[in-house]
Coordinates of C-alpha atoms in Angstrom, one line a residue:
Chain A
M1 CA 28.2 -99.6 -58.2
L2 CA 30.6 -99.0 -55.4
R3 CA 28.6 -96.1 -54.2
M4 CA 25.4 -98.0 -54.1
T5 CA 27.0 -100.7 -52.2
Q6 CA 28.4 -98.4 -49.6
T7 CA 25.1 -96.6 -49.2
S8 CA 23.2 -99.7 -48.7
T9 CA 25.8 -100.9 -46.2
V10 CA 25.5 -97.7 -44.2
L11 CA 21.8 -97.9 -44.2
S12 CA 21.8 -101.5 -43.0
I13 CA 24.2 -100.7 -40.2
F14 CA 22.1 -97.8 -39.2
I15 CA 19.0 -99.9 -39.1
L16 CA 20.9 -102.5 -37.0
F17 CA 21.9 -99.9 -34.5
L18 CA 18.5 -98.5 -34.2
H19 CA 17.1 -101.9 -33.5
T20 CA 19.6 -102.6 -30.9
T21 CA 19.1 -99.2 -29.2
F22 CA 15.4 -99.5 -29.0
G23 CA 15.7 -103.0 -27.7
E24 CA 18.0 -102.0 -24.8
S25 CA 16.0 -99.0 -23.7
G26 CA 12.9 -100.9 -23.3
C27 CA 10.9 -97.8 -23.9
T28 CA 8.3 -99.6 -25.8
S29 CA 8.2 -102.6 -23.6
A30 CA 5.5 -102.6 -21.0
D31 CA 6.9 -105.6 -19.3
G32 CA 10.3 -104.2 -19.1
D33 CA 12.2 -107.2 -20.5
G34 CA 12.9 -105.6 -23.8
T35 CA 10.5 -107.8 -25.7
F36 CA 7.5 -106.5 -27.5
G37 CA 4.8 -108.4 -25.8
D38 CA 1.3 -107.6 -25.3
D39 CA 1.5 -104.1 -24.0
E40 CA -1.2 -103.2 -21.6
P41 CA -1.9 -99.7 -20.6
D42 CA -0.8 -98.7 -17.2
N43 CA -4.3 -98.3 -15.9
F44 CA -3.9 -99.7 -12.5
D45 CA -4.7 -97.2 -9.8
I46 CA -2.4 -97.3 -6.9
N47 CA -1.4 -94.7 -4.4
C48 CA 2.1 -94.7 -3.2
F49 CA 4.1 -92.5 -0.8
S50 CA 7.7 -92.6 0.3
Q51 CA 9.2 -92.0 3.6
L52 CA 12.8 -90.9 3.6
E53 CA 15.2 -92.2 6.2
F54 CA 12.5 -94.3 7.6
K55 CA 15.0 -96.4 9.5
D56 CA 18.6 -95.3 9.6
S57 CA 19.7 -94.9 5.9
Y58 CA 16.7 -96.9 4.5
S59 CA 13.8 -95.2 2.9
S60 CA 10.4 -96.8 2.5
L61 CA 7.7 -97.0 -0.1
T62 CA 4.1 -97.8 0.7
C63 CA 1.5 -98.4 -1.9
N64 CA -2.1 -99.4 -1.9
F65 CA -4.8 -100.0 -4.5
T66 CA -7.4 -97.3 -4.9
E67 CA -9.8 -100.0 -6.2
L68 CA -9.6 -103.3 -4.5
P69 CA -8.7 -106.0 -6.9
P70 CA -10.8 -109.0 -7.2
H71 CA -10.3 -111.4 -4.3
N72 CA -9.4 -114.2 -6.6
T73 CA -6.5 -112.4 -8.1
N74 CA -3.2 -112.0 -6.5
Y75 CA -1.3 -109.0 -7.5
T76 CA 2.3 -108.3 -7.0
L77 CA 3.8 -104.9 -6.8
A78 CA 7.5 -104.5 -7.5
L79 CA 9.9 -101.5 -7.5
C80 CA 12.1 -101.8 -10.5
T81 CA 15.3 -99.9 -11.4
K82 CA 17.1 -100.0 -14.6
E83 CA 20.8 -100.7 -14.2
D84 CA 22.8 -100.8 -17.4
S85 CA 20.9 -103.1 -19.6
N86 CA 19.3 -105.0 -16.8
Y87 CA 16.0 -104.3 -15.1
V88 CA 16.3 -104.9 -11.4
C89 CA 13.0 -105.3 -9.5
F90 CA 12.3 -105.7 -5.9
N91 CA 8.9 -107.1 -4.8
M92 CA 7.0 -105.2 -2.3
E93 CA 5.8 -106.9 0.9
K94 CA 2.1 -107.1 1.3
Q95 CA 0.9 -106.0 4.7
E96 CA -2.9 -106.4 4.9
D97 CA -4.1 -103.9 2.3
V98 CA -0.8 -102.1 1.6
Y99 CA 2.4 -103.0 0.0
F100 CA 5.6 -102.0 1.7
L101 CA 9.3 -101.9 0.7
Q102 CA 12.6 -100.6 2.1
F103 CA 15.4 -99.3 -0.1
T104 CA 18.4 -97.0 0.0
D105 CA 18.7 -95.5 -3.5
I106 CA 16.5 -92.4 -3.9
L107 CA 18.5 -90.8 -6.7
S108 CA 17.7 -93.2 -9.6
N109 CA 14.6 -93.2 -11.5
K110 CA 12.3 -96.1 -10.6
D111 CA 9.2 -97.8 -11.9
I112 CA 6.4 -99.4 -10.0
C113 CA 5.3 -102.5 -11.6
M114 CA 2.2 -104.6 -11.1
S115 CA 2.0 -108.2 -12.1
S116 CA -0.4 -110.9 -11.7
E117 CA -0.9 -114.5 -12.6
M118 CA -3.2 -113.5 -15.4
K119 CA -1.6 -110.4 -16.6
R120 CA 1.9 -109.4 -17.6
M121 CA 3.8 -106.9 -15.6
V122 CA 2.7 -103.4 -16.0
C123 CA 4.9 -100.6 -14.9
R124 CA 4.6 -97.0 -14.3
S125 CA 7.4 -94.5 -13.6
L126 CA 7.9 -93.4 -10.0
V127 CA 9.9 -90.5 -8.6
V128 CA 10.5 -91.3 -5.0
T129 CA 11.4 -87.7 -4.1
D130 CA 8.0 -86.4 -5.4
I131 CA 5.8 -88.5 -3.2
V132 CA 7.4 -87.9 0.2
K133 CA 5.2 -88.1 3.2
P134 CA 6.9 -86.7 6.3
E135 CA 6.7 -88.3 9.7
V136 CA 4.1 -87.0 12.3
P137 CA 5.1 -84.1 14.5
F138 CA 5.0 -84.6 18.2
D139 CA 5.6 -83.0 21.6
I140 CA 3.3 -80.0 21.4
N141 CA 3.8 -77.4 24.2
I142 CA 1.7 -74.3 24.8
T143 CA 3.2 -71.5 26.9
Y144 CA 1.3 -68.4 27.9
Q145 CA 3.2 -65.1 27.8
K146 CA 1.4 -62.9 30.2
E147 CA 3.1 -59.6 29.4
A148 CA 2.4 -59.9 25.7
N149 CA -0.9 -61.8 26.1
E150 CA 0.3 -64.4 23.6
Y151 CA 0.2 -68.2 23.5
L152 CA 3.4 -69.7 22.2
I153 CA 2.9 -73.1 20.6
H154 CA 6.0 -75.2 20.2
Y155 CA 6.3 -78.7 18.5
S156 CA 8.9 -81.1 17.3
T157 CA 9.5 -83.3 14.2
P158 CA 11.7 -86.4 13.8
H159 CA 13.3 -84.8 10.7
S160 CA 15.1 -82.3 12.8
W161 CA 17.9 -84.8 13.4
K162 CA 17.7 -86.4 9.9
K163 CA 19.6 -85.2 6.9
Y164 CA 17.2 -84.9 3.9
L165 CA 14.1 -83.1 5.1
K166 CA 15.7 -81.0 7.8
D167 CA 14.5 -77.3 7.4
K168 CA 12.7 -78.4 4.2
L169 CA 9.2 -78.8 5.7
I170 CA 6.3 -76.6 6.2
H171 CA 4.0 -77.1 9.2
Q172 CA 0.3 -76.6 9.6
I173 CA -1.1 -75.8 13.0
A174 CA -4.9 -76.3 13.5
Y175 CA -6.7 -74.9 16.6
R176 CA -10.3 -74.6 17.7
Q177 CA -12.4 -73.9 20.6
E178 CA -14.4 -76.7 22.0
E179 CA -16.4 -78.4 19.2
S180 CA -16.1 -75.5 16.9
T181 CA -14.5 -75.2 13.5
W182 CA -10.8 -75.6 13.0
K183 CA -8.6 -72.7 12.2
T184 CA -5.2 -73.2 10.6
I185 CA -1.9 -71.5 10.5
K186 CA 1.1 -72.4 8.3
S187 CA 4.7 -71.9 9.3
P188 CA 8.1 -73.2 8.3
Y189 CA 9.3 -72.9 11.8
L190 CA 8.8 -75.2 14.8
Q191 CA 6.8 -72.6 16.8
V192 CA 3.9 -70.2 16.3
K193 CA 2.2 -67.6 18.4
L194 CA -1.5 -67.1 19.0
L195 CA -2.6 -63.6 20.1
G196 CA -4.7 -63.6 23.2
K197 CA -7.0 -60.9 21.8
N198 CA -8.1 -63.3 19.1
L199 CA -9.0 -65.9 21.6
K200 CA -11.8 -66.0 24.2
N201 CA -11.0 -65.6 27.8
D202 CA -11.2 -68.5 30.1
A203 CA -12.0 -70.9 27.3
S204 CA -10.7 -74.4 26.4
Y205 CA -8.8 -74.8 23.1
E206 CA -7.4 -77.7 21.1
V207 CA -4.3 -77.7 19.0
K208 CA -2.8 -80.2 16.5
V209 CA 0.0 -80.1 13.9
R210 CA 1.1 -81.8 10.6
S211 CA 3.9 -81.4 8.1
Q212 CA 4.6 -81.4 4.4
P213 CA 7.7 -81.0 2.1
N214 CA 8.1 -77.3 1.1
G215 CA 8.3 -78.2 -2.6
D216 CA 11.8 -76.8 -3.3
Y217 CA 13.1 -80.2 -4.3
F218 CA 11.1 -82.7 -2.3
K219 CA 7.5 -82.8 -3.0
G220 CA 4.8 -84.8 -1.4
M221 CA 1.7 -84.9 0.8
W222 CA 0.7 -83.9 4.4
S223 CA 1.7 -86.1 7.2
E224 CA -0.8 -87.5 9.6
W225 CA -2.1 -85.1 12.3
S226 CA -0.3 -85.2 15.6
T227 CA -2.1 -85.9 18.8
S228 CA -4.2 -83.0 19.9
K229 CA -3.2 -80.8 22.9
S230 CA -5.6 -78.8 24.9
F231 CA -5.1 -75.6 26.9
R232 CA -7.2 -73.0 28.6
T233 CA -6.9 -69.3 28.1
A234 CA -6.5 -66.8 30.9
K235 CA -9.3 -65.1 32.8
E236 CA -10.2 -61.5 32.3
Q237 CA -6.8 -60.5 31.1
H238 CA -7.9 -56.9 30.3
S239 CA -9.6 -56.2 33.6
T240 CA -6.6 -57.4 35.5
E241 CA -4.4 -55.2 33.4
S242 CA -6.7 -52.2 33.8
Y243 CA -6.9 -52.7 37.6
S244 CA -3.1 -52.8 37.9
S245 CA -2.7 -49.8 35.7
V246 CA -5.2 -47.8 37.8
V247 CA -3.4 -48.6 40.9
V248 CA -0.1 -47.6 39.4
V249 CA -1.6 -44.2 38.3
I250 CA -3.0 -43.6 41.7
L251 CA 0.2 -44.4 43.4
S252 CA 2.2 -42.1 41.1
I253 CA -0.2 -39.2 41.7
L254 CA 0.0 -39.6 45.5
G255 CA 3.8 -39.8 45.3
F256 CA 3.9 -36.6 43.2
M257 CA 1.6 -34.7 45.6
L258 CA 3.6 -35.9 48.6
S259 CA 6.8 -34.7 47.0
I260 CA 5.3 -31.2 46.4
V261 CA 4.2 -31.0 50.0
M262 CA 7.6 -32.0 51.3
I263 CA 9.3 -29.4 49.1
F264 CA 6.9 -26.7 50.4
L265 CA 7.6 -27.6 54.0
V266 CA 11.3 -27.6 53.5
V267 CA 11.2 -24.2 51.9
T268 CA 9.0 -22.8 54.6
F269 CA 10.8 -24.0 57.6
W270 CA 14.3 -23.9 56.3
E271 CA 15.5 -20.7 57.9
N272 CA 13.8 -21.1 61.2
R273 CA 14.0 -24.8 62.1
I274 CA 15.8 -26.9 59.6
K275 CA 18.9 -24.9 59.1
P276 CA 19.6 -24.2 62.8
A277 CA 19.1 -27.8 63.5
V278 CA 21.4 -29.0 60.8
W279 CA 23.9 -26.2 60.9
P280 CA 23.7 -24.6 64.3
N281 CA 25.1 -21.1 64.6
L282 CA 28.2 -20.7 66.7
P283 CA 27.5 -18.4 69.6
D284 CA 28.9 -15.0 69.4
H285 CA 30.9 -14.1 72.4
K286 CA 29.8 -10.5 72.5
K287 CA 26.2 -11.3 72.2
T288 CA 26.5 -14.1 74.6
L289 CA 28.1 -11.8 77.1
E290 CA 25.4 -9.2 76.5
Q291 CA 22.8 -11.8 77.2
L292 CA 24.5 -13.0 80.3
C293 CA 25.4 -9.7 81.9
K294 CA 22.8 -7.4 83.3
K295 CA 22.2 -4.5 81.1
P296 CA 22.3 -1.1 82.6
K297 CA 19.0 0.7 82.8
N298 CA 19.8 3.8 80.9
N299 CA 21.7 2.4 78.0
F300 CA 24.9 2.8 79.7
D301 CA 27.9 2.1 77.7
I302 CA 29.5 -0.9 79.2
S303 CA 32.7 -0.8 77.3
F304 CA 35.8 -0.7 79.3
N305 CA 37.7 1.1 76.7
A306 CA 38.4 4.7 77.7
E307 CA 38.1 5.8 74.1
S308 CA 34.5 4.7 74.0
F309 CA 33.6 7.4 76.4
G310 CA 34.7 10.0 74.1
Y311 CA 31.2 11.0 73.3
V312 CA 30.4 11.3 76.9
H313 CA 30.0 14.9 77.8
I314 CA 31.7 15.5 81.1
H315 CA 30.3 18.4 82.9
K316 CA 32.3 20.5 85.3
V317 CA 30.9 20.4 88.7
D318 CA 30.1 23.6 90.4
G319 CA 31.9 24.0 93.8
I320 CA 29.0 25.6 95.7
R321 CA 26.6 23.2 94.4
A322 CA 28.9 20.4 95.4
K323 CA 29.4 21.8 98.8
A324 CA 25.7 22.1 99.4
E325 CA 25.2 18.6 98.4
L326 CA 28.1 17.5 100.5
E327 CA 26.6 19.2 103.6
N328 CA 23.4 17.5 103.0
F329 CA 25.2 14.4 102.7
L330 CA 27.2 14.8 105.9
Q331 CA 24.5 16.0 108.2
P332 CA 23.4 12.7 109.3
S333 CA 26.6 11.6 111.0
T334 CA 26.0 8.1 110.7
A335 CA 23.4 8.2 108.2
P336 CA 25.7 8.6 105.3
E337 CA 27.6 5.7 106.5
T338 CA 24.7 3.6 107.2
N339 CA 22.9 4.6 104.2
L340 CA 25.7 3.8 102.0
P341 CA 25.6 0.3 100.7
E342 CA 27.8 -2.1 102.4
K343 CA 30.0 -2.5 99.6
F344 CA 31.0 1.0 99.9
R345 CA 31.6 0.7 103.6
S346 CA 33.6 -2.4 103.4
G347 CA 37.2 -2.1 103.5
S348 CA 37.7 1.2 104.8
D349 CA 36.2 4.6 105.4
L350 CA 34.8 5.3 102.2
K351 CA 33.0 8.3 103.3
M352 CA 35.7 9.7 105.3
I353 CA 35.5 13.3 104.9
P354 CA 38.1 14.8 107.1
P355 CA 37.9 18.5 107.3
M356 CA 40.8 19.2 105.2
T357 CA 41.2 22.1 103.1
D358 CA 44.2 21.1 101.2
K359 CA 43.2 20.1 97.9
S360 CA 46.3 18.7 96.8
N361 CA 44.8 15.5 97.2
L362 CA 44.0 13.3 94.4
N363 CA 41.1 14.2 92.5
L364 CA 39.4 11.1 91.6
S365 CA 36.3 11.3 89.6
V366 CA 34.0 8.6 89.2
T367 CA 32.0 8.6 86.2
Y368 CA 30.8 5.1 86.5
G369 CA 28.1 4.5 88.9
G370 CA 28.4 0.8 88.9
I371 CA 29.3 -1.5 91.7
W372 CA 32.6 -0.7 93.1
P373 CA 34.7 -3.4 94.3
A374 CA 35.6 -3.0 97.9
E375 CA 39.2 -3.4 97.4
A376 CA 39.4 -0.9 94.7
L377 CA 37.7 1.6 96.8
H378 CA 39.9 0.8 99.6
R379 CA 42.9 1.4 97.5
L380 CA 41.4 4.6 96.3
L381 CA 40.7 5.7 99.8
G382 CA 44.1 4.7 100.9
T383 CA 45.7 6.6 98.1
S384 CA 43.7 9.6 98.7
Q385 CA 44.4 9.4 102.4
S386 CA 48.1 9.2 102.0
A387 CA 48.0 12.1 99.6
V388 CA 46.0 14.0 102.1
T389 CA 48.4 13.3 104.9
E390 CA 51.4 14.1 102.8
Q391 CA 50.3 17.3 101.6
N392 CA 48.2 19.0 104.1
D393 CA 46.0 18.1 106.8
G394 CA 43.4 19.9 105.0
S395 CA 40.2 18.2 104.6
S396 CA 39.8 16.4 101.6
T397 CA 36.6 15.4 100.5
Y398 CA 35.9 13.0 98.0
E399 CA 32.8 11.5 97.0
V400 CA 31.7 9.0 94.7
C401 CA 29.7 10.3 92.0
H402 CA 26.6 8.6 91.3
S403 CA 25.8 6.9 88.2
N404 CA 23.3 9.6 87.3
G405 CA 26.2 11.7 86.6
V406 CA 25.3 14.3 89.1
P407 CA 28.6 15.8 89.9
L408 CA 29.2 16.4 93.5
C409 CA 32.6 17.7 93.0
D410 CA 33.9 21.1 93.1
D411 CA 33.4 23.3 90.2
G412 CA 36.3 23.8 88.0
F413 CA 37.4 20.3 88.4
N414 CA 37.4 18.3 85.5
P415 CA 36.7 14.8 86.5
S416 CA 38.0 13.6 83.3
S417 CA 41.2 15.2 84.0
A418 CA 41.7 13.4 87.2
P419 CA 45.1 11.8 87.4
P420 CA 44.4 8.1 87.2
P421 CA 47.3 5.9 88.0
D422 CA 46.9 4.0 84.7
P423 CA 49.9 2.1 84.0
S424 CA 48.7 1.3 80.5
G425 CA 48.8 4.8 79.6
Q426 CA 45.4 4.8 78.3
P427 CA 44.0 8.2 77.9
G428 CA 40.7 7.1 79.3
P429 CA 37.7 9.0 78.7
E430 CA 39.3 12.1 80.0
P431 CA 43.0 11.7 80.3
L432 CA 44.6 13.3 83.3
N433 CA 47.9 15.0 83.3
G434 CA 49.8 17.1 85.6
D435 CA 48.8 20.2 83.9
T436 CA 45.3 19.4 84.4
V437 CA 46.0 18.7 88.0
S438 CA 48.0 21.8 88.4
Q439 CA 45.2 23.7 86.8
V440 CA 42.8 22.1 89.0
L441 CA 44.7 22.6 92.1
P442 CA 44.6 26.2 92.1
T443 CA 41.0 26.1 91.3
S444 CA 40.4 23.8 94.1
E445 CA 42.4 26.0 96.5
T446 CA 40.2 28.9 95.7
R447 CA 37.3 26.8 96.5
S448 CA 36.2 25.8 99.8
P449 CA 38.3 23.3 101.5
N450 CA 35.5 20.9 101.6
N451 CA 35.1 21.1 97.9
E452 CA 37.4 18.5 96.9
E453 CA 36.0 15.9 94.7
D454 CA 37.5 12.8 93.5
Y455 CA 36.3 11.3 90.4
V456 CA 37.2 7.9 89.6
T457 CA 37.3 7.4 85.9
M458 CA 36.8 4.2 84.1
S459 CA 40.3 4.2 83.0
S460 CA 41.5 4.5 86.6
F461 CA 39.2 1.8 87.5
Y462 CA 40.5 -0.3 84.7
E463 CA 44.0 0.5 85.9
I464 CA 43.2 -0.5 89.4
Q465 CA 41.8 -3.7 88.3
Chain B
A1 CA 29.1 -108.6 -52.0
F2 CA 26.5 -107.0 -50.0
F3 CA 27.2 -108.9 -46.9
R4 CA 30.9 -108.5 -47.5
S5 CA 30.5 -104.7 -47.7
I6 CA 28.5 -104.7 -44.5
F7 CA 31.0 -106.6 -42.6
W8 CA 33.8 -104.5 -44.0
V9 CA 32.1 -101.3 -42.9
L10 CA 31.2 -102.6 -39.5
P11 CA 34.8 -103.1 -38.3
L12 CA 35.6 -99.8 -39.9
L13 CA 33.0 -98.1 -37.9
L14 CA 34.2 -99.8 -34.8
V15 CA 37.7 -98.6 -35.6
L16 CA 36.7 -95.1 -36.3
S17 CA 34.7 -94.9 -33.2
P18 CA 36.3 -92.8 -30.4
V19 CA 38.7 -94.8 -28.3
N20 CA 38.1 -93.0 -25.1
S21 CA 34.3 -93.1 -25.2
S22 CA 32.9 -91.7 -22.1
S23 CA 30.6 -94.0 -20.1
C24 CA 28.7 -91.0 -18.7
A25 CA 25.6 -89.6 -20.2
M26 CA 26.2 -86.8 -22.5
G27 CA 24.4 -83.5 -22.5
N28 CA 24.3 -80.3 -20.4
K29 CA 22.7 -81.6 -17.2
T30 CA 24.6 -79.3 -14.9
T31 CA 21.4 -78.0 -13.2
E32 CA 20.1 -81.4 -12.5
I33 CA 23.4 -82.6 -11.2
R34 CA 23.7 -79.6 -8.9
V35 CA 20.2 -80.0 -7.5
K36 CA 20.6 -83.7 -6.8
Y37 CA 24.0 -83.0 -5.2
E38 CA 22.7 -80.2 -2.9
N39 CA 19.6 -82.0 -1.7
I40 CA 20.8 -85.6 -1.4
L41 CA 24.4 -86.5 -2.2
S42 CA 26.0 -83.7 -0.2
H43 CA 24.5 -85.1 3.0
D44 CA 25.7 -88.6 2.4
I45 CA 29.2 -87.2 1.6
D46 CA 29.2 -85.3 4.9
E47 CA 28.3 -88.5 6.8
L48 CA 31.1 -90.4 5.0
V49 CA 33.6 -87.7 6.0
N50 CA 32.5 -87.8 9.6
M51 CA 32.8 -91.6 9.6
S52 CA 36.3 -91.5 8.0
A53 CA 37.5 -89.2 10.7
E54 CA 37.1 -92.0 13.2
Y55 CA 39.3 -94.3 11.0
R56 CA 41.9 -91.7 10.3
D57 CA 45.4 -93.1 9.9
R58 CA 44.3 -96.6 10.5
C59 CA 44.8 -97.7 7.0
C60 CA 47.5 -95.2 6.1
K61 CA 49.8 -96.0 9.1
N62 CA 53.2 -97.3 8.2
R63 CA 52.5 -96.8 4.5
K64 CA 54.5 -94.8 2.1
H65 CA 52.6 -92.1 0.4
E66 CA 54.5 -92.4 -2.8
N67 CA 52.5 -95.4 -3.8
S68 CA 49.2 -93.7 -2.9
K69 CA 47.1 -93.0 -5.9
V70 CA 46.1 -89.4 -6.1
F71 CA 43.0 -88.3 -7.9
F72 CA 42.8 -85.0 -9.5
C73 CA 39.9 -83.0 -10.7
N74 CA 41.0 -81.9 -14.1
D75 CA 39.6 -78.8 -15.6
T76 CA 36.8 -79.4 -18.1
Q77 CA 36.9 -83.0 -17.0
E78 CA 35.0 -82.8 -13.8
V79 CA 32.6 -85.5 -14.6
E80 CA 35.3 -87.9 -15.7
S81 CA 37.3 -87.1 -12.6
L82 CA 34.3 -87.8 -10.3
Q83 CA 33.5 -91.0 -12.1
S84 CA 37.1 -92.2 -11.6
M85 CA 36.9 -91.3 -7.9
A86 CA 33.6 -93.0 -7.4
C87 CA 34.6 -96.2 -9.2
N88 CA 37.8 -96.4 -7.2
M89 CA 36.0 -95.9 -4.0
L90 CA 33.7 -98.8 -4.9
R91 CA 36.7 -101.0 -4.7
F92 CA 36.7 -100.6 -0.9
F93 CA 33.5 -102.4 -0.7
H94 CA 35.3 -105.7 -0.8
K95 CA 38.0 -104.8 1.7
Q96 CA 37.1 -106.7 4.8
K97 CA 39.5 -104.8 7.0
I98 CA 37.3 -101.8 6.8
S99 CA 34.2 -101.6 9.0
R100 CA 31.0 -102.7 7.4
D101 CA 29.2 -99.5 8.1
F102 CA 31.9 -97.5 6.5
R103 CA 32.0 -99.7 3.4
W104 CA 28.3 -99.5 3.0
K105 CA 28.4 -95.7 3.3
A106 CA 31.2 -95.5 0.8
A107 CA 29.4 -97.6 -1.6
L108 CA 26.3 -95.6 -1.2
V109 CA 28.2 -92.4 -2.0
S110 CA 29.9 -94.0 -4.9
C111 CA 26.7 -95.3 -6.4
G112 CA 25.0 -92.0 -5.7
T113 CA 27.7 -90.1 -7.5
L114 CA 27.6 -92.3 -10.5
Q115 CA 23.8 -92.0 -10.5
V116 CA 23.9 -88.3 -10.4
L117 CA 26.5 -88.1 -13.2
Q118 CA 24.8 -90.9 -15.0
C119 CA 28.1 -92.7 -15.4
K120 CA 29.2 -96.3 -15.2
C121 CA 32.4 -97.9 -14.1
E122 CA 34.3 -99.5 -17.0
R123 CA 35.8 -102.3 -14.9
L124 CA 32.4 -103.2 -13.4
R125 CA 31.1 -103.5 -16.9
K126 CA 33.9 -105.7 -17.9
E127 CA 33.6 -107.8 -14.7
K128 CA 30.0 -108.3 -15.4

């Protein structure tokens, strides 16, 4: 008995709770007031879309009837939200053929309810975040990138500075040539590129853009199209590029050829013209002197060093031969004097050939047939004269040997061994010493008294100088 | 006897019912909560934080922090902790010293939090 009582109690309480629960949920109530009235099917056809952050923090809901209701009937649309056990509804404002409402809460589940004078309120569930319609894009800019032959299309959307739909939209770009079919491109970014090769040259194009939620959380429909923007493609892009490329190729070839020619010219004229001009050779003193001085006719050695005449073969002059030549020379009394060049006459009696037999005079041999300085000859003559006067009054003859090397001196006399007063002590071509002189003297004494010859060596000449 | 038994059980059920009954919806709705928070509620909270930076130390100046009520997020009681925070923040709505925009934004965040968690404030229920 007790058990039956408890069981029935539990069942009754359970039924009571069920009734209460169903009553508060309002699930079976079409009019939303928790009562079981005449439930009509939600067969009203309306289209609604929401716009998030329409104005500041307010979102909006816009609805319209797909089928116009009878003119005699006034319908009321309301957006209802269940809060606790209450059902809070907000009537939508009728604006011509649409119904409009602003609200802030987009998280809660809502119902769209229609009511009329004749009918009860009929509701249908509505998820505000699933019927989002973004705002229209604006500010379309087209920029032509000549190097890449591309057209950059950039646009803006108001949701870039709002919080819910920022970076959660997908954009559709439509473009077409004049009065032709539209071509579309989709992009999640705020810019796209059109390749120039896909477009006609020098043609007019039209571009427009619209947006839609990407579907990750917010769903909805496309926005309205933006205002169209027109642009014109470039003219003959390929021909311009080809022309410029040809010019570049030609210039590069010409530059290469010019560089080769320059290199060839430099190599060719380097030694002869370029290098002497850039790095001139310093003049060599010896060569310069050779060029300045008059060269002897017969490759005469112009060195003043006595040792350089070592190779010169000095011939002993035969006395008879010298005498004969001397006579020939002295026959014209004035002729020798006059015939002699002035430089020989200058100074003193160069050709003084006193009849002296003493040969203890200085034997000066002249092996150089160059131009004798007058003073040097004078000194020579003076020296020889003093020697002559000191020693004997014998005639002493001396002659100047010619450059041809024809000795006019007495035989046995070695011109090279003539005693030159050389203070430097240079041996000269033929160094003279006393022995030589002593050897010569006797030889000269045996000769004819007119057979004295004086040779002036280069070393003596050098000493005199 | 029947009615007596019913009325006797009813108080018993009421007594035996949990004292600390949660006013939040039960069930594992973590995914739904996370999605709503990431796409909607987080943006509102960021705005509220930026606005509160302008009013920093205005209300807390010359006040002792010992009497300040601190809200903790207890482990395994995240929902209840958030509910408590949201309900307490709703109390600012009637504070006239706070700017209207801030109060409205705070109320929006509180209501959004309660909506995401599907919770209700006890005091508001009692007041109603």
